[in-house]
Amino acid sequence: MATPVGEQPVSFSAQQLRELRDDLQRFLLEYRFGLHEVETKISILREEFSHMHDYNPIEHVTSRVKSPDSLVAKVVRKGVEADFDSIRAHITDIAGVRITCSFRADAYRLFDLLTAQPDITVMAVKDYIAEPKPNGYKSLHAIVSVPVYLSTGAVQVPVEIQFRTIAMDFWASLEHKIYYKYDQQVPDSLLAELKDAADSAAALDARMQRLHQELHGPARPPHMRAV
């Protein structure tokens, strides 16, 4: 393929490519370790609830660290400088955990329990449960920072945690598949049906929480620590 006019071809030696690969692996490894720290905290809470409480609010947990290709695509899309310091400062969802809860109140309860731990620092919160996106998307998003202790010293690693109910997670999964199928160009009629489905999921969440409260008593009012 010919080089576009005005652009110079870029070439790397085998040694430079290996160094770039190693630097990227080290960079992403920090996020993998940060993810492990958060996963351990969630696992402890989950096991405690299983053994010591009336019910376990954590239905299931999924996690991921962005792949190199996904990270590069986001760097380009957001116009972030292609150096590790800029990426670290501007992209905070490289490591992510999703906690699927039984009820809406559980999302806030688990947020409080996790962020009350002294080694977790809350960096940002977006409450799409209280204020859903226009398309009906609901979830509680939190960016937290956790310390990771490496041989070279401690580093603070951001991790995104999403809290959803089962109904919210089902809707979001379906919406993602539809947007992927239509390459982001979803027909208006289908968007309207998705919004209607989001409203139905919210009504189901409210009904199930009401039934749960009849069995176990009223839940504590949602409380979120100040950021």
Coordinates of N, CA and C in Angstrom, one line a residue:
M1 N 0.9 -1.2 0.0 CA 0.0 0.0 0.0 C 0.9 1.2 0.0
A2 N 0.6 2.2 -0.8 CA 1.4 3.4 -0.9 C 1.2 4.3 0.3
T3 N 2.3 5.0 0.7 CA 2.2 5.9 1.8 C 1.5 7.2 1.4
P4 N 0.5 7.6 2.1 CA -0.2 8.9 1.7 C 0.8 10.0 1.6
V5 N 0.4 10.9 0.7 CA 1.3 12.1 0.4 C 1.4 12.9 1.7
G6 N 2.6 13.3 2.1 CA 2.8 14.2 3.3 C 3.1 13.4 4.5
E7 N 2.9 12.1 4.4 CA 3.2 11.2 5.6 C 4.4 10.4 5.4
Q8 N 5.2 10.3 6.4 CA 6.4 9.5 6.4 C 6.2 8.1 6.9
P9 N 6.7 7.1 6.3 CA 6.5 5.7 6.8 C 7.2 5.6 8.2
V10 N 6.5 4.8 9.1 CA 7.0 4.6 10.4 C 7.5 3.2 10.5
S11 N 8.7 3.0 10.9 CA 9.3 1.7 11.0 C 9.9 1.4 12.4
F12 N 9.8 0.2 12.9 CA 10.3 -0.1 14.2 C 11.2 -1.3 14.1
S13 N 12.2 -1.4 14.8 CA 13.1 -2.5 14.9 C 12.4 -3.6 15.7
A14 N 12.9 -4.9 15.6 CA 12.3 -5.9 16.4 C 12.5 -5.7 17.8
Q15 N 13.6 -5.1 18.2 CA 13.8 -4.8 19.6 C 12.8 -3.7 20.1
Q16 N 12.6 -2.7 19.3 CA 11.6 -1.6 19.7 C 10.2 -2.2 19.9
L17 N 9.8 -3.1 19.0 CA 8.5 -3.7 19.1 C 8.4 -4.6 20.3
R18 N 9.5 -5.3 20.7 CA 9.4 -6.1 21.9 C 9.3 -5.2 23.1
E19 N 10.0 -4.1 23.1 CA 9.9 -3.1 24.2 C 8.5 -2.5 24.4
L20 N 7.9 -2.2 23.2 CA 6.6 -1.7 23.3 C 5.6 -2.7 23.8
R21 N 5.7 -3.9 23.4 CA 4.9 -5.0 23.9 C 5.1 -5.2 25.4
D22 N 6.3 -5.2 25.8 CA 6.6 -5.4 27.3 C 6.1 -4.3 28.1
D23 N 6.2 -3.0 27.6 CA 5.7 -1.9 28.3 C 4.2 -1.9 28.4
L24 N 3.5 -2.3 27.4 CA 2.0 -2.4 27.4 C 1.6 -3.5 28.4
Q25 N 2.3 -4.6 28.3 CA 2.0 -5.7 29.3 C 2.1 -5.3 30.7
R26 N 3.2 -4.6 31.0 CA 3.4 -4.1 32.4 C 2.3 -3.1 32.8
F27 N 1.9 -2.2 31.8 CA 0.9 -1.3 32.1 C -0.4 -1.9 32.4
L28 N -0.8 -2.9 31.6 CA -2.1 -3.6 31.8 C -2.1 -4.5 33.0
L29 N -0.9 -5.0 33.4 CA -0.8 -5.8 34.5 C -1.2 -5.1 35.8
E30 N -0.9 -3.8 35.9 CA -1.3 -3.0 37.1 C -2.8 -3.1 37.2
Y31 N -3.5 -3.0 36.1 CA -4.9 -3.0 36.1 C -5.5 -4.4 36.5
R32 N -4.8 -5.4 36.0 CA -5.2 -6.7 36.4 C -5.1 -7.0 37.9
F33 N -4.0 -6.5 38.5 CA -3.8 -6.6 39.9 C -4.8 -5.8 40.7
G34 N -5.1 -4.6 40.2 CA -6.2 -3.7 40.8 C -7.5 -4.4 40.8
L35 N -7.8 -5.1 39.7 CA -9.0 -5.8 39.5 C -9.1 -7.0 40.5
H36 N -8.0 -7.7 40.7 CA -7.9 -8.8 41.7 C -8.2 -8.3 43.1
E37 N -7.7 -7.1 43.4 CA -8.0 -6.5 44.8 C -9.5 -6.3 45.0
V38 N -10.1 -5.7 44.0 CA -11.6 -5.4 44.1 C -12.4 -6.8 44.1
E39 N -12.0 -7.7 43.3 CA -12.7 -9.0 43.2 C -12.6 -9.7 44.5
T40 N -11.4 -9.6 45.2 CA -11.2 -10.3 46.5 C -12.2 -9.7 47.5
K41 N -12.3 -8.3 47.5 CA -13.2 -7.7 48.5 C -14.7 -8.1 48.2
I42 N -15.1 -8.2 47.0 CA -16.4 -8.6 46.6 C -16.6 -10.1 47.0
S43 N -15.6 -10.9 46.8 CA -15.7 -12.3 47.1 C -15.9 -12.5 48.6
I44 N -15.2 -11.7 49.4 CA -15.3 -11.8 50.9 C -16.8 -11.4 51.3
L45 N -17.3 -10.3 50.8 CA -18.6 -9.9 51.1 C -19.6 -11.0 50.7
R46 N -19.4 -11.5 49.5 CA -20.4 -12.5 49.0 C -20.4 -13.8 49.9
E47 N -19.2 -14.2 50.3 CA -19.2 -15.4 51.2 C -19.8 -15.1 52.6
E48 N -19.5 -13.9 53.1 CA -20.1 -13.5 54.4 C -21.6 -13.5 54.3
F49 N -22.1 -12.9 53.3 CA -23.6 -12.9 53.1 C -24.2 -14.3 53.0
S50 N -23.4 -15.2 52.4 CA -23.9 -16.6 52.2 C -24.0 -17.3 53.5
H51 N -23.1 -17.0 54.4 CA -23.0 -17.8 55.7 C -23.7 -17.1 56.9
M52 N -23.8 -15.7 56.8 CA -24.1 -15.0 58.0 C -25.4 -14.2 57.9
H53 N -26.0 -14.1 56.8 CA -27.2 -13.2 56.6 C -28.3 -14.0 56.0
D54 N -29.5 -13.3 56.0 CA -30.7 -13.9 55.5 C -30.7 -14.3 54.1
Y55 N -30.0 -13.4 53.3 CA -29.9 -13.7 51.8 C -28.7 -13.0 51.3
N56 N -28.2 -13.5 50.2 CA -27.0 -12.9 49.5 C -27.5 -12.0 48.4
P57 N -27.2 -10.7 48.5 CA -27.6 -9.7 47.5 C -26.9 -9.8 46.2
I58 N -25.7 -10.5 46.2 CA -24.9 -10.6 45.0 C -25.3 -11.8 44.2
E59 N -25.9 -11.6 43.0 CA -26.3 -12.7 42.2 C -25.1 -13.3 41.4
H60 N -24.4 -12.4 40.7 CA -23.2 -12.9 40.0 C -22.3 -11.7 39.8
V61 N -21.0 -12.0 39.5 CA -20.0 -10.9 39.3 C -19.2 -11.3 38.0
T62 N -19.0 -10.3 37.1 CA -18.2 -10.4 36.0 C -17.1 -9.3 36.0
S63 N -16.0 -9.6 35.4 CA -14.9 -8.6 35.3 C -14.1 -8.8 34.1
R64 N -13.4 -7.7 33.7 CA -12.5 -7.8 32.6 C -11.5 -6.6 32.6
V65 N -10.4 -6.8 32.0 CA -9.4 -5.8 31.7 C -9.4 -5.6 30.2
K66 N -9.5 -4.4 29.7 CA -9.6 -4.1 28.3 C -8.4 -4.8 27.5
S67 N -8.7 -5.3 26.4 CA -7.7 -5.9 25.6 C -6.9 -4.8 25.0
P68 N -5.7 -5.0 24.5 CA -4.9 -4.0 23.9 C -5.6 -3.3 22.7
D69 N -6.3 -4.1 21.9 CA -7.0 -3.6 20.7 C -8.1 -2.7 21.2
S70 N -8.9 -3.1 22.2 CA -10.0 -2.3 22.7 C -9.4 -1.0 23.3
L71 N -8.3 -1.1 24.0 CA -7.7 0.1 24.6 C -7.3 1.1 23.6
V72 N -6.6 0.6 22.6 CA -6.1 1.5 21.5 C -7.3 2.2 20.8
A73 N -8.4 1.4 20.5 CA -9.5 2.0 19.9 C -10.1 3.1 20.7
K74 N -10.2 3.0 22.0 CA -10.7 4.0 22.9 C -9.8 5.2 22.9
V75 N -8.5 5.0 23.0 CA -7.5 6.1 23.0 C -7.7 6.9 21.7
V76 N -7.9 6.3 20.6 CA -8.1 7.0 19.3 C -9.4 7.7 19.3
R77 N -10.5 7.0 19.8 CA -11.8 7.6 19.8 C -11.9 8.9 20.7
K78 N -11.2 8.8 21.8 CA -11.3 10.0 22.7 C -10.2 11.0 22.5
G79 N -9.3 10.7 21.5 CA -8.3 11.7 21.2 C -7.3 11.9 22.3
V80 N -7.0 10.8 23.1 CA -6.0 10.8 24.2 C -4.6 10.7 23.6
E81 N -3.7 11.4 24.2 CA -2.3 11.2 23.8 C -1.8 9.8 24.0
A82 N -1.1 9.3 23.1 CA -0.7 7.9 23.1 C 0.5 7.6 24.0
D83 N 0.5 8.1 25.2 CA 1.5 7.7 26.2 C 0.8 7.2 27.5
F84 N 1.5 6.4 28.2 CA 0.9 5.7 29.4 C 0.4 6.7 30.4
D85 N 1.1 7.8 30.7 CA 0.6 8.8 31.7 C -0.7 9.4 31.2
S86 N -0.9 9.7 30.0 CA -2.1 10.3 29.5 C -3.3 9.3 29.5
I87 N -3.0 8.1 29.1 CA -4.0 7.0 29.2 C -4.4 6.8 30.6
R88 N -3.5 6.7 31.5 CA -3.8 6.5 32.9 C -4.7 7.6 33.5
A89 N -4.4 8.8 33.0 CA -5.2 10.0 33.5 C -6.6 10.1 32.9
H90 N -6.8 9.7 31.7 CA -8.0 10.0 31.0 C -8.9 8.8 30.7
I91 N -8.4 7.6 30.9 CA -9.2 6.4 30.7 C -9.3 5.6 32.0
T92 N -10.4 5.6 32.6 CA -10.5 5.1 33.9 C -11.3 3.8 34.0
D93 N -11.7 3.2 32.8 CA -12.4 2.0 32.8 C -11.6 0.9 32.2
I94 N -10.3 0.9 32.3 CA -9.5 -0.1 31.7 C -9.8 -1.4 32.4
A95 N -9.9 -1.4 33.8 CA -10.3 -2.5 34.6 C -11.8 -2.3 35.0
G96 N -12.6 -3.3 34.9 CA -14.0 -3.1 35.2 C -14.6 -4.4 35.9
V97 N -15.5 -4.1 36.8 CA -16.2 -5.2 37.5 C -17.7 -4.8 37.4
R98 N -18.5 -5.8 37.2 CA -20.0 -5.7 37.2 C -20.6 -6.6 38.2
I99 N -21.3 -6.0 39.2 CA -22.0 -6.8 40.2 C -23.5 -6.7 39.9
T100 N -24.0 -7.9 39.7 CA -25.5 -8.0 39.5 C -26.1 -8.4 40.8
C101 N -27.1 -7.5 41.2 CA -27.7 -7.6 42.5 C -29.1 -8.2 42.4
S102 N -29.7 -8.5 43.5 CA -31.1 -9.0 43.5 C -32.1 -7.8 43.4
F103 N -31.8 -6.7 44.1 CA -32.8 -5.6 44.2 C -32.0 -4.3 44.1
R104 N -32.8 -3.3 43.7 CA -32.2 -1.9 43.6 C -31.5 -1.5 44.8
A105 N -32.1 -1.7 46.0 CA -31.5 -1.2 47.2 C -30.2 -1.9 47.5
D106 N -30.0 -3.1 46.9 CA -28.8 -3.8 47.1 C -27.6 -3.1 46.4
A107 N -27.9 -2.5 45.3 CA -26.8 -1.8 44.6 C -26.2 -0.7 45.4
Y108 N -27.1 0.0 46.1 CA -26.6 1.1 47.0 C -25.9 0.5 48.2
R109 N -26.5 -0.5 48.7 CA -25.9 -1.2 49.9 C -24.5 -1.7 49.7
L110 N -24.3 -2.4 48.5 CA -23.0 -2.9 48.2 C -22.0 -1.8 47.9
F111 N -22.5 -0.7 47.3 CA -21.7 0.5 47.0 C -21.2 1.0 48.4
D112 N -22.1 1.2 49.4 CA -21.7 1.6 50.7 C -20.7 0.7 51.3
L113 N -20.9 -0.6 51.3 CA -20.0 -1.5 52.0 C -18.6 -1.5 51.3
L114 N -18.6 -1.5 50.0 CA -17.2 -1.5 49.4 C -16.5 -0.2 49.6
T115 N -17.2 0.9 49.4 CA -16.5 2.2 49.5 C -16.2 2.7 50.9
A116 N -16.8 2.0 51.9 CA -16.5 2.3 53.3 C -15.1 1.7 53.7
Q117 N -14.6 0.8 52.9 CA -13.3 0.2 53.3 C -12.2 1.3 53.1
P118 N -11.3 1.3 54.1 CA -10.4 2.5 54.1 C -9.4 2.5 53.0
D119 N -9.1 1.4 52.3 CA -8.1 1.5 51.2 C -8.8 1.7 49.8
I120 N -10.1 2.0 49.8 CA -10.8 2.3 48.6 C -11.1 3.8 48.6
T121 N -10.7 4.5 47.5 CA -11.0 5.9 47.3 C -12.0 6.0 46.2
V122 N -13.1 6.7 46.4 CA -14.1 7.0 45.4 C -13.6 8.2 44.6
M123 N -13.5 7.9 43.2 CA -13.0 9.0 42.3 C -14.2 9.7 41.6
A124 N -15.2 8.9 41.3 CA -16.4 9.5 40.6 C -17.5 8.5 40.7
V125 N -18.8 9.0 40.7 CA -20.0 8.2 40.7 C -21.0 8.8 39.7
K126 N -21.6 7.9 38.9 CA -22.7 8.2 38.0 C -23.9 7.3 38.4
D127 N -24.9 7.9 38.9 CA -26.1 7.1 39.3 C -27.1 7.1 38.3
Y128 N -27.0 6.2 37.4 CA -28.0 6.0 36.3 C -29.3 5.2 36.8
I129 N -29.3 4.8 38.0 CA -30.5 4.3 38.6 C -31.4 5.4 39.0
A130 N -30.9 6.4 39.7 CA -31.7 7.5 40.1 C -32.1 8.4 38.9
E131 N -31.1 8.5 38.0 CA -31.3 9.3 36.8 C -30.9 8.5 35.5
P132 N -31.9 7.7 35.0 CA -31.5 6.8 33.9 C -31.1 7.7 32.6
K133 N -30.4 7.0 31.8 CA -30.1 7.6 30.5 C -31.4 7.8 29.7
P134 N -31.4 8.7 28.7 CA -32.6 8.8 27.9 C -33.1 7.6 27.2
N135 N -32.2 6.6 26.9 CA -32.7 5.4 26.3 C -33.2 4.4 27.2
G136 N -33.2 4.7 28.6 CA -33.7 3.8 29.6 C -32.6 3.0 30.3
Y137 N -31.3 3.2 30.0 CA -30.3 2.5 30.7 C -30.2 2.8 32.1
K138 N -30.1 1.8 33.0 CA -29.9 2.0 34.4 C -28.8 1.2 35.0
S139 N -28.0 1.8 35.8 CA -26.9 1.2 36.5 C -26.2 2.2 37.4
L140 N -25.6 1.8 38.4 CA -24.8 2.6 39.3 C -23.4 2.4 39.0
H141 N -22.7 3.5 38.5 CA -21.3 3.4 38.1 C -20.4 4.1 39.1
A142 N -19.3 3.5 39.5 CA -18.4 4.1 40.4 C -17.0 3.8 39.9
I143 N -16.2 4.9 39.9 CA -14.7 4.7 39.6 C -14.0 4.8 41.0
V144 N -13.4 3.7 41.4 CA -12.6 3.7 42.6 C -11.2 3.5 42.4
S145 N -10.4 3.9 43.3 CA -8.9 3.7 43.2 C -8.5 2.8 44.4
V146 N -7.7 1.8 44.0 CA -7.2 0.8 45.0 C -5.7 0.7 45.0
P147 N -5.0 0.5 46.1 CA -3.6 0.4 46.1 C -3.1 -1.0 45.6
V148 N -2.1 -1.0 44.8 CA -1.5 -2.3 44.4 C 0.0 -2.2 44.8
Y149 N 0.4 -3.2 45.5 CA 1.8 -3.2 46.0 C 2.7 -4.0 45.1
L150 N 3.5 -3.4 44.4 CA 4.5 -4.0 43.5 C 5.9 -4.0 44.1
S151 N 6.8 -4.7 43.4 CA 8.1 -4.8 43.9 C 8.8 -3.4 43.9
T152 N 8.3 -2.5 43.0 CA 8.8 -1.2 42.8 C 8.1 -0.2 43.7
G153 N 7.1 -0.6 44.5 CA 6.4 0.3 45.4 C 4.9 0.2 45.1
A154 N 4.1 1.0 45.8 CA 2.7 1.0 45.7 C 2.2 1.9 44.6
V155 N 1.2 1.5 43.8 CA 0.6 2.3 42.8 C -0.9 2.3 43.0
Q156 N -1.6 3.4 42.8 CA -3.0 3.5 42.8 C -3.6 3.2 41.5
V157 N -4.5 2.3 41.5 CA -5.1 1.8 40.2 C -6.6 2.1 40.2
P158 N -7.1 2.7 39.1 CA -8.6 2.9 39.0 C -9.3 1.7 38.5
V159 N -10.4 1.4 39.1 CA -11.3 0.3 38.7 C -12.7 0.8 38.6
E160 N -13.4 0.5 37.5 CA -14.8 0.9 37.4 C -15.6 -0.3 37.9
I161 N -16.6 0.1 38.8 CA -17.5 -0.9 39.3 C -18.9 -0.5 38.9
Q162 N -19.6 -1.4 38.3 CA -21.0 -1.2 37.9 C -21.9 -2.1 38.8
F163 N -23.0 -1.5 39.3 CA -24.0 -2.2 40.1 C -25.3 -2.2 39.4
R164 N -25.9 -3.4 39.2 CA -27.1 -3.5 38.4 C -28.0 -4.6 39.1
T165 N -29.3 -4.5 38.9 CA -30.2 -5.6 39.2 C -30.2 -6.6 38.0
I166 N -30.8 -7.7 38.2 CA -30.9 -8.7 37.2 C -31.6 -8.2 36.0
A167 N -32.7 -7.4 36.2 CA -33.5 -6.9 35.2 C -32.7 -5.8 34.4
M168 N -32.0 -5.0 35.1 CA -31.2 -4.0 34.4 C -30.1 -4.6 33.5
D169 N -29.5 -5.7 34.1 CA -28.4 -6.4 33.3 C -29.0 -7.1 32.1
F170 N -30.1 -7.7 32.2 CA -30.7 -8.3 31.1 C -31.0 -7.3 30.0
W171 N -31.6 -6.2 30.4 CA -32.0 -5.1 29.4 C -30.7 -4.6 28.7
A172 N -29.6 -4.3 29.5 CA -28.4 -3.8 28.9 C -27.7 -4.7 28.0
S173 N -27.8 -6.0 28.3 CA -27.2 -7.0 27.5 C -27.9 -7.1 26.1
L174 N -29.3 -7.0 26.2 CA -30.1 -7.1 24.9 C -29.8 -5.8 24.1
E175 N -29.7 -4.7 24.8 CA -29.5 -3.4 24.0 C -28.1 -3.5 23.3
H176 N -27.1 -4.0 24.0 CA -25.8 -4.1 23.4 C -25.8 -4.9 22.2
K177 N -26.5 -6.1 22.2 CA -26.6 -7.0 21.1 C -27.3 -6.3 19.9
I178 N -28.3 -5.6 20.2 CA -29.1 -4.9 19.1 C -28.2 -3.8 18.5
Y179 N -27.5 -3.0 19.3 CA -26.7 -2.0 18.7 C -25.6 -2.6 17.9
Y180 N -25.1 -3.7 18.3 CA -24.0 -4.4 17.6 C -24.5 -4.9 16.2
K181 N -25.7 -5.5 16.3 CA -26.3 -6.1 15.0 C -26.6 -5.0 14.0
Y182 N -27.0 -3.8 14.5 CA -27.4 -2.7 13.5 C -26.2 -1.7 13.4
D183 N -25.0 -2.1 13.9 CA -23.8 -1.2 13.7 C -24.1 0.2 14.2
Q184 N -24.8 0.3 15.4 CA -25.1 1.6 16.0 C -26.2 2.3 15.4
Q185 N -26.7 1.9 14.2 CA -27.8 2.6 13.5 C -29.1 1.9 13.7
V186 N -29.6 1.9 15.0 CA -30.8 1.2 15.3 C -32.1 2.0 14.8
P187 N -33.0 1.3 14.2 CA -34.3 2.0 13.7 C -35.0 2.6 14.9
D188 N -35.7 3.7 14.6 CA -36.4 4.4 15.7 C -37.5 3.6 16.4
S189 N -38.1 2.8 15.6 CA -39.2 1.9 16.1 C -38.6 0.9 17.1
L190 N -37.4 0.4 16.9 CA -36.8 -0.5 17.8 C -36.3 0.2 19.1
L191 N -35.8 1.4 18.9 CA -35.4 2.2 20.0 C -36.6 2.5 21.0
A192 N -37.7 2.8 20.4 CA -38.9 3.0 21.2 C -39.3 1.7 22.0
E193 N -39.2 0.6 21.3 CA -39.5 -0.7 22.0 C -38.5 -1.0 23.1
L194 N -37.2 -0.6 22.9 CA -36.2 -0.8 23.9 C -36.5 0.1 25.1
K195 N -36.9 1.3 24.9 CA -37.3 2.2 26.0 C -38.5 1.7 26.8
D196 N -39.4 1.2 26.0 CA -40.6 0.6 26.7 C -40.2 -0.7 27.5
A197 N -39.3 -1.4 27.0 CA -38.8 -2.6 27.7 C -38.0 -2.2 29.0
A198 N -37.3 -1.0 28.9 CA -36.6 -0.5 30.1 C -37.6 -0.1 31.2
D199 N -38.7 0.5 30.7 CA -39.7 0.9 31.7 C -40.4 -0.3 32.4
S200 N -40.6 -1.4 31.6 CA -41.1 -2.6 32.1 C -40.1 -3.3 33.1
A201 N -38.8 -3.2 32.8 CA -37.8 -3.8 33.7 C -37.8 -3.0 35.0
A202 N -38.0 -1.7 34.9 CA -38.0 -0.9 36.1 C -39.2 -1.2 37.0
A203 N -40.3 -1.4 36.3 CA -41.6 -1.7 37.1 C -41.4 -3.1 37.7
L204 N -40.8 -4.0 37.0 CA -40.5 -5.4 37.6 C -39.6 -5.2 38.8
D205 N -38.5 -4.4 38.7 CA -37.6 -4.2 39.8 C -38.4 -3.7 41.1
A206 N -39.2 -2.7 40.8 CA -40.0 -2.1 41.9 C -40.9 -3.1 42.6
R207 N -41.6 -3.9 41.7 CA -42.5 -4.9 42.3 C -41.8 -6.0 43.1
M208 N -40.7 -6.5 42.6 CA -39.9 -7.5 43.3 C -39.3 -7.0 44.6
Q209 N -38.9 -5.7 44.6 CA -38.4 -5.1 45.8 C -39.5 -5.0 46.9
R210 N -40.7 -4.6 46.4 CA -41.8 -4.5 47.3 C -42.2 -5.9 47.9
L211 N -42.1 -6.9 47.1 CA -42.4 -8.3 47.7 C -41.3 -8.7 48.6
H212 N -40.1 -8.4 48.3 CA -39.0 -8.7 49.2 C -39.1 -8.0 50.6
Q213 N -39.5 -6.7 50.5 CA -39.7 -6.0 51.8 C -40.9 -6.6 52.6
E214 N -41.9 -7.1 52.0 CA -42.9 -7.7 52.7 C -42.4 -9.0 53.5
L215 N -41.4 -9.6 52.9 CA -40.9 -10.8 53.6 C -39.8 -10.4 54.7
H216 N -39.0 -9.4 54.4 CA -37.8 -9.2 55.2 C -37.9 -7.8 55.9
G217 N -39.0 -7.0 55.7 CA -39.0 -5.7 56.3 C -38.4 -4.7 55.4
P218 N -38.7 -3.4 55.6 CA -38.2 -2.3 54.8 C -36.7 -2.3 54.7
A219 N -36.2 -2.0 53.5 CA -34.7 -1.8 53.4 C -34.3 -0.5 53.9
R220 N -33.0 -0.4 54.3 CA -32.5 0.9 54.6 C -32.6 1.9 53.4
P221 N -32.8 3.2 53.7 CA -32.9 4.1 52.5 C -31.5 4.1 51.9
P222 N -31.4 4.2 50.5 CA -30.1 4.3 49.8 C -29.3 5.4 50.4
H223 N -28.0 5.2 50.6 CA -27.1 6.2 51.0 C -25.8 6.0 50.3
M224 N -25.3 7.2 49.8 CA -24.1 7.1 49.0 C -23.1 8.1 49.6
R225 N -21.8 7.6 49.8 CA -20.8 8.4 50.4 C -20.5 9.6 49.4
A226 N -20.2 10.7 50.0 CA -19.9 11.9 49.1 C -18.5 11.6 48.4
V227 N -18.5 12.1 47.2 CA -17.2 11.9 46.4 C -16.3 13.0 46.7

